[in-house]
């Protein structure tokens, strides 16, 4: 795959070629963080010598009774050098996204390896009516993001086969499913591992300035569900009215070597159908268990002594464990019925293999954890957030304009850095506290970032699955090149960007809840006031 993709990509010219060449010159995200740490150290030394400072938005000096002034700290000071080496294990293991992702993936890895995700996606798209084939493929693609990489390697090639079987152009099916899986990367009817990953980074960003903060993994639930209903008709329209007419009728003479029927298009076996039923029962059991914990006697997931708005905090905090158990038991029930899990040793092996798949993420998390921690030690995050908030407040820009700009910035950065977590780890330490000082909640900042991160996934050759999608297309049309794929996906990207920015602006203007217990605006920390928060609908 890599050789074929490299040969196709290498001669690309124009804007796509520039993006490819520029992006390829960037280091791996792990080393990008190491270079950023080196730059951060240099800037912290300069800032310390120059006396950069800011008034802390929440802390009061007990001796004077006035707000504490925070000054930039050199990361080359004896105290911070000692902290770096002595606290290195703690810095790594206390990086919030790490625990969230590891726990969820212990369960999701079983569901993926047992075959639950792949079978569920096949069941979702097989037998669909021709007129409804596109929206069903797109919806399954969006929901398939709960399965992480499985959606790319199972659903996308399967969509080409199913479109072909229905007498439609197979590349239109590949394009529609790619747009659903990758362009709708954050759109879903349920929170999942991506929510755990991003909100872990958000939590760490808030704590660099404001101290203890617990992220709500369901804090974007309503928003990402709305993304499904907004994105789906756009992808449907672009596929049926723009892309498929442009592709014309498929010519079998142009097919590559692997275009004919593939095993992934086979009917579900009796064992697989039984497995899906057992998985559904297991899922209902977990949902019922959480309802009992929340509404039943003793209400262990409700803090009865807390204020009304904080009583569900234990429930929100338990969702990471809830999704772990949901995926684990559903995957185990499916595997036992379908014959893909023989005994408990097979289950443990799958859990171990899912951890092995996270090896690269662990390395990336080590680098990102130290960048985030050292950013906090230098006090530069707070200083930049306070002065940035003052500048934005003075600009008079309403909240919807600021968040719309975040969508566009995230989309642009996505052309060069493919990893969603890497980009958010770079942006969040400044962006989240800065917007909090303007009265915008961390959940809203995260939601705006997710829209931009999704829309341009499908047009950048630097997205890790882009070469694989190209190979899928070449199975059906051997001369289909990188430019052909980019041109096919560009209308989707533009459409998703337009409706995504509109969704963010409308959500802010109407001040709709983003998820259970999560709103667009929040009380501004400390004594700072903001015209942005005072007029949310402007």
Short mmCIF file of C-alpha atoms in Angstrom, two decimals:
data_model
loop_
_atom_site.label_atom_id
_atom_site.label_comp_id
_atom_site.label_asym_id
_atom_site.label_seq_id
_atom_site.Cartn_x
_atom_site.Cartn_y
_atom_site.Cartn_z
CA UNK A 1 0.00 0.00 0.00
CA UNK A 2 2.65 2.51 1.00
CA UNK A 3 4.68 2.12 -2.21
CA UNK A 4 1.66 2.59 -4.44
CA UNK A 5 0.47 5.53 -2.44
CA UNK A 6 3.89 7.13 -2.43
CA UNK A 7 4.16 6.81 -6.18
CA UNK A 8 0.82 8.45 -6.67
CA UNK A 9 1.36 11.25 -4.21
CA UNK A 10 4.87 12.25 -5.15
CA UNK A 11 4.18 14.26 -8.29
CA UNK A 12 1.29 16.28 -6.96
CA UNK A 13 1.45 20.00 -7.78
CA UNK A 14 -0.51 23.09 -6.84
CA UNK A 15 -2.01 23.77 -3.44
CA UNK A 16 -2.32 20.07 -2.57
CA UNK A 17 1.31 19.55 -3.48
CA UNK A 18 2.34 22.51 -1.32
CA UNK A 19 0.32 21.16 1.60
CA UNK A 20 1.89 17.73 1.13
CA UNK A 21 5.45 19.03 0.93
CA UNK A 22 5.02 21.43 3.86
CA UNK A 23 3.37 18.83 6.02
CA UNK A 24 6.00 16.22 5.23
CA UNK A 25 8.68 18.60 6.46
CA UNK A 26 7.04 18.74 9.87
CA UNK A 27 8.46 16.26 12.36
CA UNK A 28 6.45 13.39 13.79
CA UNK A 29 3.96 14.77 16.38
CA UNK A 30 6.07 13.24 19.17
CA UNK A 31 9.17 15.17 18.12
CA UNK A 32 7.02 18.19 17.33
CA UNK A 33 6.20 18.34 21.03
CA UNK A 34 9.88 17.95 21.95
CA UNK A 35 10.79 20.86 19.66
CA UNK A 36 7.96 22.88 21.14
CA UNK A 37 9.28 22.15 24.63
CA UNK A 38 12.70 23.42 23.56
CA UNK A 39 11.11 26.59 22.18
CA UNK A 40 9.00 26.93 25.32
CA UNK A 41 12.11 26.82 27.51
CA UNK A 42 13.74 29.59 25.47
CA UNK A 43 10.60 31.76 25.56
CA UNK A 44 10.19 31.20 29.31
CA UNK A 45 13.74 32.45 29.92
CA UNK A 46 13.10 35.58 27.85
CA UNK A 47 9.72 36.16 29.49
CA UNK A 48 11.21 35.78 32.97
CA UNK A 49 14.00 38.26 32.22
CA UNK A 50 11.52 40.70 30.67
CA UNK A 51 9.21 40.46 33.67
CA UNK A 52 6.07 39.34 31.85
CA UNK A 53 3.15 39.19 34.24
CA UNK A 54 -0.61 39.15 34.59
CA UNK A 55 -3.17 39.58 37.34
CA UNK A 56 -4.50 36.17 38.36
CA UNK A 57 -8.26 36.05 37.68
CA UNK A 58 -9.16 34.07 40.82
CA UNK A 59 -6.38 34.17 43.44
CA UNK A 60 -6.28 36.84 46.15
CA UNK A 61 -3.10 37.67 48.06
CA UNK A 62 -4.05 37.20 51.72
CA UNK A 63 -1.41 39.67 52.90
CA UNK A 64 -2.58 42.57 50.76
CA UNK A 65 -6.16 41.61 49.97
CA UNK A 66 -5.69 42.29 46.26
CA UNK A 67 -5.45 40.00 43.28
CA UNK A 68 -2.23 38.00 42.98
CA UNK A 69 0.17 39.04 40.25
CA UNK A 70 1.61 36.05 38.36
CA UNK A 71 5.01 36.48 36.71
CA UNK A 72 6.62 34.33 34.05
CA UNK A 73 8.90 31.61 35.46
CA UNK A 74 11.99 30.38 33.67
CA UNK A 75 11.91 26.67 32.94
CA UNK A 76 15.68 26.77 33.26
CA UNK A 77 15.47 27.73 36.92
CA UNK A 78 16.77 25.30 39.53
CA UNK A 79 13.25 24.69 40.84
CA UNK A 80 11.79 23.79 37.44
CA UNK A 81 14.77 21.66 36.42
CA UNK A 82 14.35 19.68 39.63
CA UNK A 83 10.62 19.42 39.04
CA UNK A 84 11.16 18.11 35.50
CA UNK A 85 13.40 15.21 36.52
CA UNK A 86 11.92 14.38 39.92
CA UNK A 87 8.26 14.51 38.87
CA UNK A 88 8.66 12.90 35.43
CA UNK A 89 6.74 9.69 36.34
CA UNK A 90 3.99 11.73 38.00
CA UNK A 91 3.79 14.15 35.07
CA UNK A 92 3.25 11.25 32.68
CA UNK A 93 0.88 9.10 34.71
CA UNK A 94 -1.25 12.05 35.86
CA UNK A 95 -1.88 13.25 32.30
CA UNK A 96 -5.69 13.11 32.28
CA UNK A 97 -6.30 11.82 28.74
CA UNK A 98 -4.05 8.83 29.42
CA UNK A 99 -6.30 7.22 32.01
CA UNK A 100 -9.48 8.00 30.10
CA UNK A 101 -8.26 6.48 26.84
CA UNK A 102 -6.68 3.40 28.42
CA UNK A 103 -9.86 2.54 30.33
CA UNK A 104 -12.24 3.00 27.38
CA UNK A 105 -9.93 1.15 24.99
CA UNK A 106 -9.72 -1.88 27.29
CA UNK A 107 -13.38 -2.45 26.47
CA UNK A 108 -13.50 -1.10 22.91
CA UNK A 109 -10.52 -3.28 21.94
CA UNK A 110 -12.48 -6.41 22.87
CA UNK A 111 -15.54 -5.31 20.90
CA UNK A 112 -13.37 -4.58 17.86
CA UNK A 113 -11.32 -7.80 17.97
CA UNK A 114 -14.30 -10.02 18.70
CA UNK A 115 -15.83 -8.72 15.47
CA UNK A 116 -18.79 -6.88 17.01
CA UNK A 117 -18.03 -3.52 15.40
CA UNK A 118 -17.35 -4.96 11.95
CA UNK A 119 -20.42 -7.18 11.96
CA UNK A 120 -22.65 -4.38 13.25
CA UNK A 121 -21.48 -2.09 10.44
CA UNK A 122 -22.07 -4.79 7.81
CA UNK A 123 -25.52 -5.46 9.23
CA UNK A 124 -26.27 -1.75 9.16
CA UNK A 125 -25.63 -1.25 5.45
CA UNK A 126 -26.62 -4.60 3.91
CA UNK A 127 -30.08 -4.86 2.41
CA UNK A 128 -30.64 -1.10 2.37
CA UNK A 129 -32.98 0.31 -0.27
CA UNK A 130 -31.14 1.91 -3.17
CA UNK A 131 -32.67 5.33 -2.54
CA UNK A 132 -31.66 5.23 1.14
CA UNK A 133 -28.29 3.60 0.61
CA UNK A 134 -26.31 6.84 0.87
CA UNK A 135 -27.74 8.13 4.19
CA UNK A 136 -27.52 4.66 5.75
CA UNK A 137 -23.86 4.31 4.76
CA UNK A 138 -23.12 7.81 6.09
CA UNK A 139 -24.95 7.23 9.38
CA UNK A 140 -23.21 3.91 9.96
CA UNK A 141 -19.90 5.62 9.17
CA UNK A 142 -20.49 8.30 11.79
CA UNK A 143 -21.57 5.76 14.39
CA UNK A 144 -18.64 3.58 13.32
CA UNK A 145 -16.26 6.09 14.85
CA UNK A 146 -16.99 4.37 18.15
CA UNK A 147 -14.98 1.52 16.63
CA UNK A 148 -11.98 3.75 15.90
CA UNK A 149 -9.90 2.37 13.00
CA UNK A 150 -12.37 -0.43 12.21
CA UNK A 151 -14.65 2.02 10.41
CA UNK A 152 -11.89 2.87 7.94
CA UNK A 153 -10.80 -0.67 7.18
CA UNK A 154 -14.24 -2.37 7.24
CA UNK A 155 -16.97 0.06 6.24
CA UNK A 156 -15.29 2.15 3.54
CA UNK A 157 -14.29 -0.71 1.19
CA UNK A 158 -17.61 -2.45 2.00
CA UNK A 159 -19.53 0.67 0.90
CA UNK A 160 -17.90 0.46 -2.52
CA UNK A 161 -18.95 -3.16 -2.88
CA UNK A 162 -22.54 -2.47 -1.79
CA UNK A 163 -22.92 0.52 -4.12
CA UNK A 164 -21.63 -1.65 -6.97
CA UNK A 165 -24.09 -4.42 -6.11
CA UNK A 166 -26.90 -1.84 -6.15
CA UNK A 167 -25.93 -0.69 -9.65
CA UNK A 168 -24.36 2.54 -8.45
CA UNK A 169 -20.80 3.81 -8.89
CA UNK A 170 -18.61 2.11 -6.26
CA UNK A 171 -16.35 5.14 -5.79
CA UNK A 172 -19.43 7.17 -4.83
CA UNK A 173 -19.97 4.68 -2.00
CA UNK A 174 -16.35 4.96 -0.91
CA UNK A 175 -16.56 8.77 -1.00
CA UNK A 176 -19.81 8.87 0.99
CA UNK A 177 -18.53 6.50 3.67
CA UNK A 178 -15.17 8.31 3.86
CA UNK A 179 -17.02 11.59 4.34
CA UNK A 180 -19.15 10.01 7.07
CA UNK A 181 -16.31 8.30 8.92
CA UNK A 182 -13.64 11.00 8.61
CA UNK A 183 -15.49 14.21 7.68
CA UNK A 184 -18.01 13.40 10.41
CA UNK A 185 -15.24 12.30 12.76
CA UNK A 186 -16.81 13.92 15.84
CA UNK A 187 -20.45 13.45 14.83
CA UNK A 188 -22.11 10.65 16.77
CA UNK A 189 -25.27 9.80 18.67
CA UNK A 190 -23.21 8.56 21.62
CA UNK A 191 -20.08 9.83 23.38
CA UNK A 192 -17.11 7.51 23.04
CA UNK A 193 -13.36 7.21 23.24
CA UNK A 194 -12.79 10.45 21.29
CA UNK A 195 -14.79 12.34 23.92
CA UNK A 196 -12.67 10.77 26.65
CA UNK A 197 -9.48 11.73 24.82
CA UNK A 198 -10.38 15.35 24.01
CA UNK A 199 -12.02 16.16 27.34
CA UNK A 200 -9.00 14.75 29.15
CA UNK A 201 -6.88 17.35 27.35
CA UNK A 202 -9.49 20.03 28.08
CA UNK A 203 -9.39 19.12 31.77
CA UNK A 204 -5.61 19.40 31.85
CA UNK A 205 -5.78 22.80 30.09
CA UNK A 206 -8.24 24.20 32.63
CA UNK A 207 -6.16 22.96 35.55
CA UNK A 208 -3.06 24.78 34.30
CA UNK A 209 -4.78 28.06 35.20
CA UNK A 210 -7.74 27.45 37.49
CA UNK A 211 -6.74 24.38 39.50
CA UNK A 212 -8.99 21.37 40.11
CA UNK A 213 -11.50 20.73 37.35
CA UNK A 214 -13.32 17.54 36.37
CA UNK A 215 -14.22 17.11 32.74
CA UNK A 216 -17.64 15.76 31.80
CA UNK A 217 -17.19 13.14 29.07
CA UNK A 218 -20.81 13.78 28.03
CA UNK A 219 -20.21 17.53 27.80
CA UNK A 220 -20.65 17.57 24.00
CA UNK A 221 -23.29 14.83 23.74
CA UNK A 222 -26.14 17.01 22.43
CA UNK A 223 -23.79 18.92 20.14
CA UNK A 224 -22.22 15.88 18.46
CA UNK A 225 -25.68 14.34 18.05
CA UNK A 226 -26.80 17.54 16.30
CA UNK A 227 -23.73 17.25 14.06
CA UNK A 228 -25.09 13.92 12.82
CA UNK A 229 -28.39 15.46 11.73
CA UNK A 230 -26.69 18.49 10.17
CA UNK A 231 -23.83 16.68 8.41
CA UNK A 232 -25.83 13.71 7.10
CA UNK A 233 -28.03 15.62 4.61
CA UNK A 234 -25.01 17.56 3.35
CA UNK A 235 -23.06 14.37 2.60
CA UNK A 236 -26.20 12.78 1.11
CA UNK A 237 -26.78 15.76 -1.21
CA UNK A 238 -23.14 16.03 -2.29
CA UNK A 239 -22.95 12.29 -3.03
CA UNK A 240 -26.18 11.89 -4.98
CA UNK A 241 -26.35 15.27 -6.72
CA UNK A 242 -22.70 16.19 -7.29
CA UNK A 243 -20.21 13.34 -6.95
CA UNK A 244 -22.06 10.39 -8.49
CA UNK A 245 -23.25 12.35 -11.58
CA UNK A 246 -19.68 13.60 -12.03
CA UNK A 247 -18.31 10.05 -11.83
CA UNK A 248 -20.78 8.79 -14.45
CA UNK A 249 -21.42 5.11 -15.06
CA UNK A 250 -18.81 2.72 -13.73
CA UNK A 251 -16.76 1.00 -16.43
CA UNK A 252 -15.60 -2.52 -15.43
CA UNK A 253 -12.73 -2.22 -17.94
CA UNK A 254 -11.17 0.46 -15.70
CA UNK A 255 -11.18 -1.72 -12.57
CA UNK A 256 -8.04 -2.63 -10.69
CA UNK A 257 -7.10 -6.11 -9.60
CA UNK A 258 -9.25 -6.35 -6.48
CA UNK A 259 -12.55 -4.83 -7.61
CA UNK A 260 -14.74 -7.95 -7.88
CA UNK A 261 -16.86 -9.26 -5.04
CA UNK A 262 -15.02 -9.59 -1.76
CA UNK A 263 -15.67 -11.75 1.27
CA UNK A 264 -16.68 -8.73 3.36
CA UNK A 265 -19.95 -8.51 1.37
CA UNK A 266 -21.16 -11.94 2.45
CA UNK A 267 -24.39 -12.48 4.36
CA UNK A 268 -24.27 -12.57 8.13
CA UNK A 269 -23.91 -16.09 9.49
CA UNK A 270 -26.30 -17.52 12.05
CA UNK A 271 -23.55 -17.23 14.66
CA UNK A 272 -23.01 -13.55 13.84
CA UNK A 273 -26.72 -12.80 14.09
CA UNK A 274 -26.86 -14.59 17.41
CA UNK A 275 -23.83 -12.61 18.55
CA UNK A 276 -25.48 -9.30 17.67
CA UNK A 277 -28.56 -10.26 19.70
CA UNK A 278 -26.44 -11.26 22.69
CA UNK A 279 -24.44 -8.02 22.39
CA UNK A 280 -27.68 -6.02 22.37
CA UNK A 281 -28.85 -7.77 25.54
CA UNK A 282 -25.49 -7.07 27.19
CA UNK A 283 -25.75 -3.40 26.22
CA UNK A 284 -29.25 -3.19 27.71
CA UNK A 285 -27.93 -4.79 30.90
CA UNK A 286 -25.20 -2.14 31.28
CA UNK A 287 -27.66 0.68 30.56
CA UNK A 288 -30.10 -0.75 33.11
CA UNK A 289 -27.30 -1.11 35.65
CA UNK A 290 -26.33 2.56 35.30
CA UNK A 291 -29.96 3.63 35.56
CA UNK A 292 -30.25 1.62 38.76
CA UNK A 293 -27.09 3.22 40.14
CA UNK A 294 -28.49 6.63 39.27
CA UNK A 295 -32.19 6.30 40.10
CA UNK A 296 -32.37 3.28 42.41
CA UNK A 297 -32.03 2.97 46.19
CA UNK A 298 -29.06 4.78 47.63
CA UNK A 299 -28.38 6.60 44.32
CA UNK A 300 -24.60 5.98 44.40
CA UNK A 301 -24.13 8.06 41.23
CA UNK A 302 -25.95 11.12 42.59
CA UNK A 303 -24.50 13.40 45.24
CA UNK A 304 -27.58 14.25 47.28
CA UNK A 305 -25.68 16.74 49.45
CA UNK A 306 -24.33 18.81 46.56
CA UNK A 307 -25.95 21.87 45.04
CA UNK A 308 -28.65 21.04 42.43
CA UNK A 309 -26.38 21.76 39.48
CA UNK A 310 -23.61 19.52 40.89
CA UNK A 311 -25.65 16.51 42.01
CA UNK A 312 -25.06 14.54 38.80
CA UNK A 313 -21.29 15.04 38.89
CA UNK A 314 -20.62 11.41 40.04
CA UNK A 315 -22.78 10.17 37.15
CA UNK A 316 -20.79 12.18 34.60
CA UNK A 317 -17.52 11.02 36.13
CA UNK A 318 -18.67 7.40 35.92
CA UNK A 319 -19.31 7.48 32.16
CA UNK A 320 -15.73 6.50 31.28
CA UNK A 321 -16.17 3.32 33.33
CA UNK A 322 -19.65 2.92 31.87
CA UNK A 323 -18.41 2.91 28.29
CA UNK A 324 -15.62 0.52 29.27
CA UNK A 325 -18.15 -1.95 30.66
CA UNK A 326 -20.56 -1.41 27.76
CA UNK A 327 -17.94 -2.25 25.12
CA UNK A 328 -16.38 -5.05 27.17
CA UNK A 329 -19.56 -6.97 27.97
CA UNK A 330 -21.11 -6.40 24.53
CA UNK A 331 -17.92 -7.57 22.83
CA UNK A 332 -17.62 -10.58 25.11
CA UNK A 333 -21.27 -11.56 24.61
CA UNK A 334 -20.88 -11.26 20.84
CA UNK A 335 -17.61 -13.19 20.79
CA UNK A 336 -18.95 -16.09 22.85
CA UNK A 337 -22.01 -16.45 20.60
CA UNK A 338 -20.14 -15.94 17.31
CA UNK A 339 -17.25 -18.19 18.29
CA UNK A 340 -14.54 -15.51 18.17
CA UNK A 341 -13.89 -15.73 21.93
CA UNK A 342 -13.44 -19.24 23.25
CA UNK A 343 -12.78 -18.60 26.95
CA UNK A 344 -11.63 -15.96 29.42
CA UNK A 345 -8.04 -16.31 28.23
CA UNK A 346 -9.09 -15.17 24.78
CA UNK A 347 -10.82 -12.18 26.34
CA UNK A 348 -7.72 -11.20 28.30
CA UNK A 349 -5.60 -11.61 25.17
CA UNK A 350 -7.84 -9.19 23.26
CA UNK A 351 -7.60 -6.66 26.09
CA UNK A 352 -3.81 -7.00 26.02
CA UNK A 353 -3.69 -6.55 22.26
CA UNK A 354 -5.81 -3.39 22.50
CA UNK A 355 -3.21 -1.95 24.87
CA UNK A 356 -0.46 -2.90 22.41
CA UNK A 357 -2.24 -0.86 19.74
CA UNK A 358 -1.90 2.18 21.98
CA UNK A 359 1.91 2.00 22.04
CA UNK A 360 2.33 5.02 19.79
CA UNK A 361 -0.30 6.96 21.71
CA UNK A 362 1.61 6.31 24.96
CA UNK A 363 4.75 7.81 23.44
CA UNK A 364 2.77 10.79 22.15
CA UNK A 365 1.07 11.20 25.54
CA UNK A 366 4.48 11.25 27.28
CA UNK A 367 5.62 14.16 25.11
CA UNK A 368 2.29 16.00 25.26
CA UNK A 369 2.05 15.58 29.05
CA UNK A 370 5.39 17.27 29.56
CA UNK A 371 4.57 20.08 27.15
CA UNK A 372 1.29 20.79 28.97
CA UNK A 373 2.90 20.52 32.41
CA UNK A 374 5.88 22.72 31.54
CA UNK A 375 3.56 25.27 29.96
CA UNK A 376 1.80 25.46 33.34
CA UNK A 377 5.08 25.70 35.29
CA UNK A 378 6.18 28.67 33.20
CA UNK A 379 2.90 30.56 33.91
CA UNK A 380 2.88 31.53 30.23
CA UNK A 381 -0.50 29.88 29.71
CA UNK A 382 -2.14 32.09 32.33
CA UNK A 383 -0.36 35.23 31.14
CA UNK A 384 -1.27 34.65 27.50
CA UNK A 385 -4.85 33.72 28.43
CA UNK A 386 -5.39 36.86 30.52
CA UNK A 387 -3.86 39.25 28.00
CA UNK A 388 -5.48 37.42 25.09
CA UNK A 389 -8.86 37.64 26.80
CA UNK A 390 -8.33 41.36 27.41
CA UNK A 391 -7.47 41.89 23.74
CA UNK A 392 -10.46 39.90 22.52
CA UNK A 393 -12.75 41.67 24.96
CA UNK A 394 -11.47 45.04 23.76
CA UNK A 395 -12.02 44.00 20.14
CA UNK A 396 -15.76 43.82 20.79
CA UNK A 397 -16.11 40.55 18.87
CA UNK A 398 -19.16 38.56 19.96
CA UNK A 399 -18.76 35.01 21.23
CA UNK A 400 -20.10 33.44 18.02
CA UNK A 401 -17.41 35.20 15.96
CA UNK A 402 -14.62 34.03 18.30
CA UNK A 403 -15.80 30.43 18.21
CA UNK A 404 -16.29 30.54 14.45
CA UNK A 405 -12.68 31.67 14.15
CA UNK A 406 -11.62 28.68 16.28
CA UNK A 407 -13.37 26.36 13.83
CA UNK A 408 -11.45 27.87 10.92
CA UNK A 409 -8.12 27.82 12.79
CA UNK A 410 -8.59 24.15 13.73
CA UNK A 411 -9.48 23.28 10.13
CA UNK A 412 -6.37 25.02 8.80
CA UNK A 413 -4.08 23.38 11.35
CA UNK A 414 -5.61 20.01 10.50
CA UNK A 415 -4.09 20.23 7.02
CA UNK A 416 -0.63 19.95 8.58
CA UNK A 417 -1.11 17.94 11.80
CA UNK A 418 -3.41 14.96 11.40
CA UNK A 419 -3.69 13.83 15.02
CA UNK A 420 -6.78 15.25 16.76
CA UNK A 421 -5.22 14.86 20.20
CA UNK A 422 -1.91 16.42 19.16
CA UNK A 423 -3.62 19.52 17.77
CA UNK A 424 -5.85 19.93 20.79
CA UNK A 425 -2.90 19.49 23.17
CA UNK A 426 -1.24 22.40 21.33
CA UNK A 427 -4.27 24.69 21.25
CA UNK A 428 -6.10 23.93 24.49
CA UNK A 429 -3.61 25.28 27.09
CA UNK A 430 -4.11 28.83 25.79
CA UNK A 431 -7.47 28.67 24.03
CA UNK A 432 -9.55 27.07 26.79
CA UNK A 433 -8.51 29.34 29.71
CA UNK A 434 -8.62 32.43 27.45
CA UNK A 435 -12.21 31.74 26.46
CA UNK A 436 -13.13 30.89 30.05
CA UNK A 437 -12.02 34.40 30.98
CA UNK A 438 -14.51 35.64 28.41
CA UNK A 439 -17.28 33.52 29.89
CA UNK A 440 -17.17 30.69 27.32
CA UNK A 441 -17.24 27.20 28.82
CA UNK A 442 -14.51 24.58 28.21
CA UNK A 443 -17.18 22.35 26.66
CA UNK A 444 -17.99 24.98 24.02
CA UNK A 445 -14.31 25.51 23.18
CA UNK A 446 -13.94 21.76 22.71
CA UNK A 447 -17.05 21.58 20.53
CA UNK A 448 -15.81 24.36 18.22
CA UNK A 449 -12.45 22.64 17.87
CA UNK A 450 -14.11 19.34 16.95
CA UNK A 451 -16.01 20.88 14.04
CA UNK A 452 -12.85 22.31 12.46
CA UNK A 453 -10.87 19.15 13.13
CA UNK A 454 -13.42 17.04 11.22
CA UNK A 455 -14.15 19.09 8.12
CA UNK A 456 -10.69 19.03 6.51
CA UNK A 457 -9.77 15.44 7.41
CA UNK A 458 -10.95 14.25 4.01
CA UNK A 459 -8.84 16.58 1.83
CA UNK A 460 -5.39 16.41 3.39
CA UNK A 461 -2.92 13.80 2.08
CA UNK A 462 -1.35 13.90 5.55
CA UNK A 463 -4.32 12.12 7.13
CA UNK A 464 -2.96 8.67 7.94
CA UNK A 465 -5.74 6.79 6.13
CA UNK A 466 -5.70 8.97 3.00
CA UNK A 467 -3.37 6.61 1.06
CA UNK A 468 -5.52 3.63 2.10
CA UNK A 469 -8.67 5.31 0.76
CA UNK A 470 -6.79 5.95 -2.48
CA UNK A 471 -6.02 2.24 -2.78
CA UNK A 472 -9.69 1.37 -2.18
CA UNK A 473 -10.64 3.69 -5.06
CA UNK A 474 -7.98 2.22 -7.34
CA UNK A 475 -9.53 -1.22 -6.92
CA UNK A 476 -12.45 0.09 -8.95
CA UNK A 477 -10.66 2.63 -11.16
CA UNK A 478 -6.97 1.91 -11.64
CA UNK A 479 -6.08 5.43 -12.87
CA UNK A 480 -7.75 7.14 -9.89
CA UNK A 481 -5.01 9.36 -8.44
CA UNK A 482 -4.50 11.62 -5.44
CA UNK A 483 -5.82 14.62 -7.33
CA UNK A 484 -8.95 12.65 -8.24
CA UNK A 485 -9.55 11.74 -4.60
CA UNK A 486 -8.91 15.29 -3.37
CA UNK A 487 -11.22 16.75 -6.02
CA UNK A 488 -13.91 14.21 -5.13
CA UNK A 489 -13.75 15.00 -1.43
CA UNK A 490 -13.39 18.80 -1.68
CA UNK A 491 -17.16 19.49 -2.09
CA UNK A 492 -17.81 17.44 1.04
CA UNK A 493 -15.20 19.41 2.98
CA UNK A 494 -16.59 22.77 1.89
CA UNK A 495 -20.15 21.71 2.69
CA UNK A 496 -19.23 20.34 6.11
CA UNK A 497 -17.24 23.47 6.93
CA UNK A 498 -20.10 25.80 6.01
CA UNK A 499 -22.75 23.92 7.97
CA UNK A 500 -20.31 23.28 10.84
CA UNK A 501 -19.53 26.98 11.30
CA UNK A 502 -23.25 27.76 10.99
CA UNK A 503 -24.02 25.14 13.65
CA UNK A 504 -21.48 26.64 16.06
CA UNK A 505 -22.74 30.18 15.50
CA UNK A 506 -26.37 29.14 15.90
CA UNK A 507 -25.61 27.10 19.02
CA UNK A 508 -23.88 30.05 20.66
CA UNK A 509 -26.53 32.55 19.57
CA UNK A 510 -29.33 30.38 21.00
CA UNK A 511 -27.25 29.40 24.06
CA UNK A 512 -28.30 25.77 23.77
CA UNK A 513 -27.04 23.11 26.21
CA UNK A 514 -24.07 21.16 24.81
CA UNK A 515 -24.69 18.07 26.90
CA UNK A 516 -26.01 17.05 30.32
CA UNK A 517 -24.85 19.74 32.71
CA UNK A 518 -22.84 21.58 30.06
CA UNK A 519 -23.73 24.99 28.62
CA UNK A 520 -22.18 27.42 26.16
CA UNK A 521 -21.47 30.10 28.75
CA UNK A 522 -20.20 29.99 32.29
CA UNK A 523 -19.63 32.32 35.17
CA UNK A 524 -16.39 34.14 34.53
CA UNK A 525 -13.73 33.01 37.05
CA UNK A 526 -12.70 35.63 39.57
CA UNK A 527 -13.38 39.29 39.20
CA UNK A 528 -12.99 39.64 35.44
CA UNK A 529 -16.04 40.85 33.51
CA UNK A 530 -16.69 40.43 29.83
CA UNK A 531 -19.02 42.03 27.30
CA UNK A 532 -18.93 38.77 25.34
CA UNK A 533 -20.55 36.74 28.09
CA UNK A 534 -22.96 39.53 28.92
CA UNK A 535 -24.57 39.32 25.48
CA UNK A 536 -24.52 35.68 24.40
CA UNK A 537 -27.00 36.10 21.59
CA UNK A 538 -25.30 39.05 19.93
#
